[in-house]
mmCIF file of C-alpha atoms in Angstrom:
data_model
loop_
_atom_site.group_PDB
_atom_site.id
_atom_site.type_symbol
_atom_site.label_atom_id
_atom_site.label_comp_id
_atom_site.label_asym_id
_atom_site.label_seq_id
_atom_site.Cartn_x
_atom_site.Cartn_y
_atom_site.Cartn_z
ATOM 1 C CA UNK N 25 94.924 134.927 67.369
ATOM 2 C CA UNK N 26 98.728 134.684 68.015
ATOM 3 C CA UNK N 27 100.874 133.078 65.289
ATOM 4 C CA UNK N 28 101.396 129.867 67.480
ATOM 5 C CA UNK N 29 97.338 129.134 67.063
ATOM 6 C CA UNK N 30 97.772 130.447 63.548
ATOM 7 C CA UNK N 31 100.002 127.933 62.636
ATOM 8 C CA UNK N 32 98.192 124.853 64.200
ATOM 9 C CA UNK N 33 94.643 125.979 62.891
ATOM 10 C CA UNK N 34 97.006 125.984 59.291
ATOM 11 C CA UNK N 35 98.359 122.658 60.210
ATOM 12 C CA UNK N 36 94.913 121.457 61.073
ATOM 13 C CA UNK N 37 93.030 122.594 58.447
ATOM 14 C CA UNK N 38 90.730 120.178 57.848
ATOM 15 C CA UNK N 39 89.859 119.534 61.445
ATOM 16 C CA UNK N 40 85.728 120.568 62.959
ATOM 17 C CA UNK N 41 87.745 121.617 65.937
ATOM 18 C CA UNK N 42 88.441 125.134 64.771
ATOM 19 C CA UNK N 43 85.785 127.539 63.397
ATOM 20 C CA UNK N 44 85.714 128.710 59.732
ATOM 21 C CA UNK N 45 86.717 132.618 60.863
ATOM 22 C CA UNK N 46 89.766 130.744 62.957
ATOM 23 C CA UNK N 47 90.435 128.754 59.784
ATOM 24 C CA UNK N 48 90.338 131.914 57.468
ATOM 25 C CA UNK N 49 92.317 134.435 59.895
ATOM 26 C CA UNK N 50 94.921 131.496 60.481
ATOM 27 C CA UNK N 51 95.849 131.118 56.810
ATOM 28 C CA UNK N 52 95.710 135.146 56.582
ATOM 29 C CA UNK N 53 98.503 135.434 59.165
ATOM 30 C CA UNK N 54 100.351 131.717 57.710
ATOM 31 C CA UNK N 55 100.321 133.819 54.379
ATOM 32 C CA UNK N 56 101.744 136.902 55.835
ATOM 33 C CA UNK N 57 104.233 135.605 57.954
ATOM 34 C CA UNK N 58 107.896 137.198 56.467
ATOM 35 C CA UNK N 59 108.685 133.255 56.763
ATOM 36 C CA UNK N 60 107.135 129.780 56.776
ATOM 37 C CA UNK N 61 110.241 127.266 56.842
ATOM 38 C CA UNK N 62 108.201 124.228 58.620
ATOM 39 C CA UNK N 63 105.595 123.982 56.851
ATOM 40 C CA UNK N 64 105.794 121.577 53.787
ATOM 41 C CA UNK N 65 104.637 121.678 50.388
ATOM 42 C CA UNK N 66 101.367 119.140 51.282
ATOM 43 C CA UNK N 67 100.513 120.733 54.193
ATOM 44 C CA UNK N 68 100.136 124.180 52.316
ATOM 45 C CA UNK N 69 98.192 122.149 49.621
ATOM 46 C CA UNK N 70 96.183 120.931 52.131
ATOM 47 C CA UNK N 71 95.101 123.724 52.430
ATOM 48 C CA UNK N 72 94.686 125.044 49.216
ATOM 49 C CA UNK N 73 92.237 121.803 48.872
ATOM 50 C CA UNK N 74 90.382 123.001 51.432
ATOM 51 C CA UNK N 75 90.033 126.435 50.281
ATOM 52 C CA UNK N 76 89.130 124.903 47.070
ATOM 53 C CA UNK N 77 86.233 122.057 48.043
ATOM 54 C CA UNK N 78 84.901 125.009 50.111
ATOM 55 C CA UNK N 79 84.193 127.247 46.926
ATOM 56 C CA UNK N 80 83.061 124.216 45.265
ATOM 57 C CA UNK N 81 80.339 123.134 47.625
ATOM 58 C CA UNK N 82 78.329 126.435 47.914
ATOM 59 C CA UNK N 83 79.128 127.881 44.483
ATOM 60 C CA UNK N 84 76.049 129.015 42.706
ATOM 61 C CA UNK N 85 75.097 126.364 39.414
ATOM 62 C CA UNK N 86 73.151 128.277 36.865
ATOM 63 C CA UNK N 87 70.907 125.975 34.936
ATOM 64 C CA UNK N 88 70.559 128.207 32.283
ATOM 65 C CA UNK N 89 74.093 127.788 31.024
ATOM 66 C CA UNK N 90 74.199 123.957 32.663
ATOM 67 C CA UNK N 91 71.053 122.551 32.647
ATOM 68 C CA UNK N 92 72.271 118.831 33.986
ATOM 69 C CA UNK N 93 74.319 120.451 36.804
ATOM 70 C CA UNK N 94 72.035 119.407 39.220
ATOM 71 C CA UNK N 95 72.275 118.715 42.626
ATOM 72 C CA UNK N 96 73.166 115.334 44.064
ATOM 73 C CA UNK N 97 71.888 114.418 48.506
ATOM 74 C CA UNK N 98 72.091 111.079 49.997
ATOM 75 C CA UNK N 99 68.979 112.521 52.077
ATOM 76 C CA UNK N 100 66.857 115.150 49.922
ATOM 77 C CA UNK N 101 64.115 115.035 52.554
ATOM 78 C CA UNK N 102 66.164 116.558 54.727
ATOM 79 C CA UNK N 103 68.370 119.160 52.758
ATOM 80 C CA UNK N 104 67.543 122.870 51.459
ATOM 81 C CA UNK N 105 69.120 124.690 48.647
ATOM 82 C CA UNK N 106 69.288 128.793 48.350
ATOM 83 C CA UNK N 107 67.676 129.415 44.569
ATOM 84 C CA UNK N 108 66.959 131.740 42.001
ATOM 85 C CA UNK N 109 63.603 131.849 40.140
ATOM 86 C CA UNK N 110 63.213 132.963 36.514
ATOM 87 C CA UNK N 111 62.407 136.504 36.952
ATOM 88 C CA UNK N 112 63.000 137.265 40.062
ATOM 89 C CA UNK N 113 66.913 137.411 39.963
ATOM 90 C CA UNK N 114 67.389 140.536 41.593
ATOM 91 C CA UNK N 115 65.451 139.380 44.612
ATOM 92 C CA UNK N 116 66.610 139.352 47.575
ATOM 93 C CA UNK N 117 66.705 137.217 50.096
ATOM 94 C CA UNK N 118 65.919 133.949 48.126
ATOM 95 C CA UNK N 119 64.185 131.446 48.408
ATOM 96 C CA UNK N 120 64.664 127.948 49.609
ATOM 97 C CA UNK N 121 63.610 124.648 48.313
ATOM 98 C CA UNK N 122 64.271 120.808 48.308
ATOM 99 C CA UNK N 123 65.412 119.117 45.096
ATOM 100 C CA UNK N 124 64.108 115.394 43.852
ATOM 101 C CA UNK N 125 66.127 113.869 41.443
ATOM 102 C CA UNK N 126 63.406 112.707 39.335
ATOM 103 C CA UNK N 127 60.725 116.022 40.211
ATOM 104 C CA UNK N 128 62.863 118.453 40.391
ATOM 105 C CA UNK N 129 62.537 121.221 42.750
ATOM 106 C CA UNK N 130 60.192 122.030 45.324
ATOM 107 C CA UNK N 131 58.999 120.839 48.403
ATOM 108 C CA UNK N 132 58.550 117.755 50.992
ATOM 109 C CA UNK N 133 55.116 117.286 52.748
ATOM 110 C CA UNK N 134 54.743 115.024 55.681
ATOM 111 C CA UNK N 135 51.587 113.924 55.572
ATOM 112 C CA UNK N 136 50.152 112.945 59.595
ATOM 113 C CA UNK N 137 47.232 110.925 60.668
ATOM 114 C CA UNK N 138 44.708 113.103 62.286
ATOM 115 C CA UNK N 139 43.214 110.030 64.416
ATOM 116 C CA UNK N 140 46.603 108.843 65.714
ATOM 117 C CA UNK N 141 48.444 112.096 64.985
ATOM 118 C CA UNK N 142 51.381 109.539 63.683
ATOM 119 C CA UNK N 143 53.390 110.542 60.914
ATOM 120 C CA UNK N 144 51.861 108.207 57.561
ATOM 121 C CA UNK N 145 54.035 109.405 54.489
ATOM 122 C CA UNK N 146 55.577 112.374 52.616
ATOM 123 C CA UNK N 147 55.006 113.329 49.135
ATOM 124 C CA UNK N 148 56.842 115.879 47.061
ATOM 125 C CA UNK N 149 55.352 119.417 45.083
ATOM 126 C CA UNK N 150 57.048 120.781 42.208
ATOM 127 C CA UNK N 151 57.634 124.280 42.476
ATOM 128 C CA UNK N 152 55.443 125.104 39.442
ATOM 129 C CA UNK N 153 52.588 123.207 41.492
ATOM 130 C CA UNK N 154 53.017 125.558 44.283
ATOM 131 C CA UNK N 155 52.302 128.683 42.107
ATOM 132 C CA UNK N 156 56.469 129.417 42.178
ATOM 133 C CA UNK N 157 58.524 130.051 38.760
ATOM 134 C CA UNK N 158 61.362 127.989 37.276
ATOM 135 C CA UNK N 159 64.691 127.519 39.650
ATOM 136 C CA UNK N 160 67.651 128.984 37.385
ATOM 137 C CA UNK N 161 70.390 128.767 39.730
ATOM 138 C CA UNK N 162 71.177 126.947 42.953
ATOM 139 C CA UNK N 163 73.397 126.477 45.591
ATOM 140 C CA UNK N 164 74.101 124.894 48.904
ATOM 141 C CA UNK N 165 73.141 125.972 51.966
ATOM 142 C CA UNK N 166 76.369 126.389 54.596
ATOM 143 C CA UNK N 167 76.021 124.859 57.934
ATOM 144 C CA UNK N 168 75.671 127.391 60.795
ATOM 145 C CA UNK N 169 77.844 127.494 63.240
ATOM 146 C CA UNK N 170 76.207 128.777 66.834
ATOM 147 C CA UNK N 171 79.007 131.016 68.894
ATOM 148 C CA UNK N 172 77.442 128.400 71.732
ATOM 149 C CA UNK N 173 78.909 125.778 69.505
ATOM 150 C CA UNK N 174 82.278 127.209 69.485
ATOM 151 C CA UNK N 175 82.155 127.459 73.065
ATOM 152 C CA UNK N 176 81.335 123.925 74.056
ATOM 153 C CA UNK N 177 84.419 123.093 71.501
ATOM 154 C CA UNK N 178 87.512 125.393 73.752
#
């Protein structure tokens, strides 16, 4: 990436038109530039805000030292979490699982008619109810990106 890109990906930080690697390798070259006299003092803390909400939303929230840090989805149906189970710590890769805010975490069912094959209601397992051990830690799930994605986007 030339340092003309560099610098609008920078000034653009928060825009869905530039990739996360463009985002990163524009504020590595920004930062090692031998000078930066145009951009301001709230664009560079733009930045740093991003940098920061980034780390925030797929940080890892151990229960066992937070036990109310929970998580908190307009649409829990529909979103995953990466977790770690008591006693299996180490384990790698980890598992996945949906969070209720009043069952705690586990997994959505869709439950279908098998006359009309429609789609009749969903209902939610604990993971103790599926045979699983305690979530200790949890985090979010980052979006994936597809390299077909990026191409639609130049």
């Amino acid at each position: 990436m030339n340092f003309t890109k560099a610098f609008a990906v920078f000034m653009q930080i928060d825009s869905k038109e530039f990739t996360e690697d463009e985002k990163y390798e524009a504020i590595q070259q920004v930062l090692d530039a031998a000078t930066i006299n145009s951009i301001t003092k709230k664009q560079v803390l733009n930045v740093v805000s991003w940098l920061f909400n980034k780390q925030q939303k797929y940080r890892w929230h151990d229960l066992r030292k937070n036990p109310t840090d929970l998580p908190d989805v307009p649409h829990p149906e529909r979103t995953w979490f990466e977790v770690v189970q008591e006693d299996n710590e180490d384990c790698i890769p980890r598992a996945t699982m949906q969070y209720d805010d009043v069952l705690g975490f586990g997994f959505y069912h869709d439950i279908f008619d098998p006359v009309s094959l429609g789609y009749v209601d969903t209902e939610f397992t604990i993971a103790e109810e599926e045979g699983l051990a305690e979530v200790v830690a949890w985090r979010e799930i980052e979006e994936f990106e597809s390299e077909e994605e990026d191409e639609v986007k130049e």
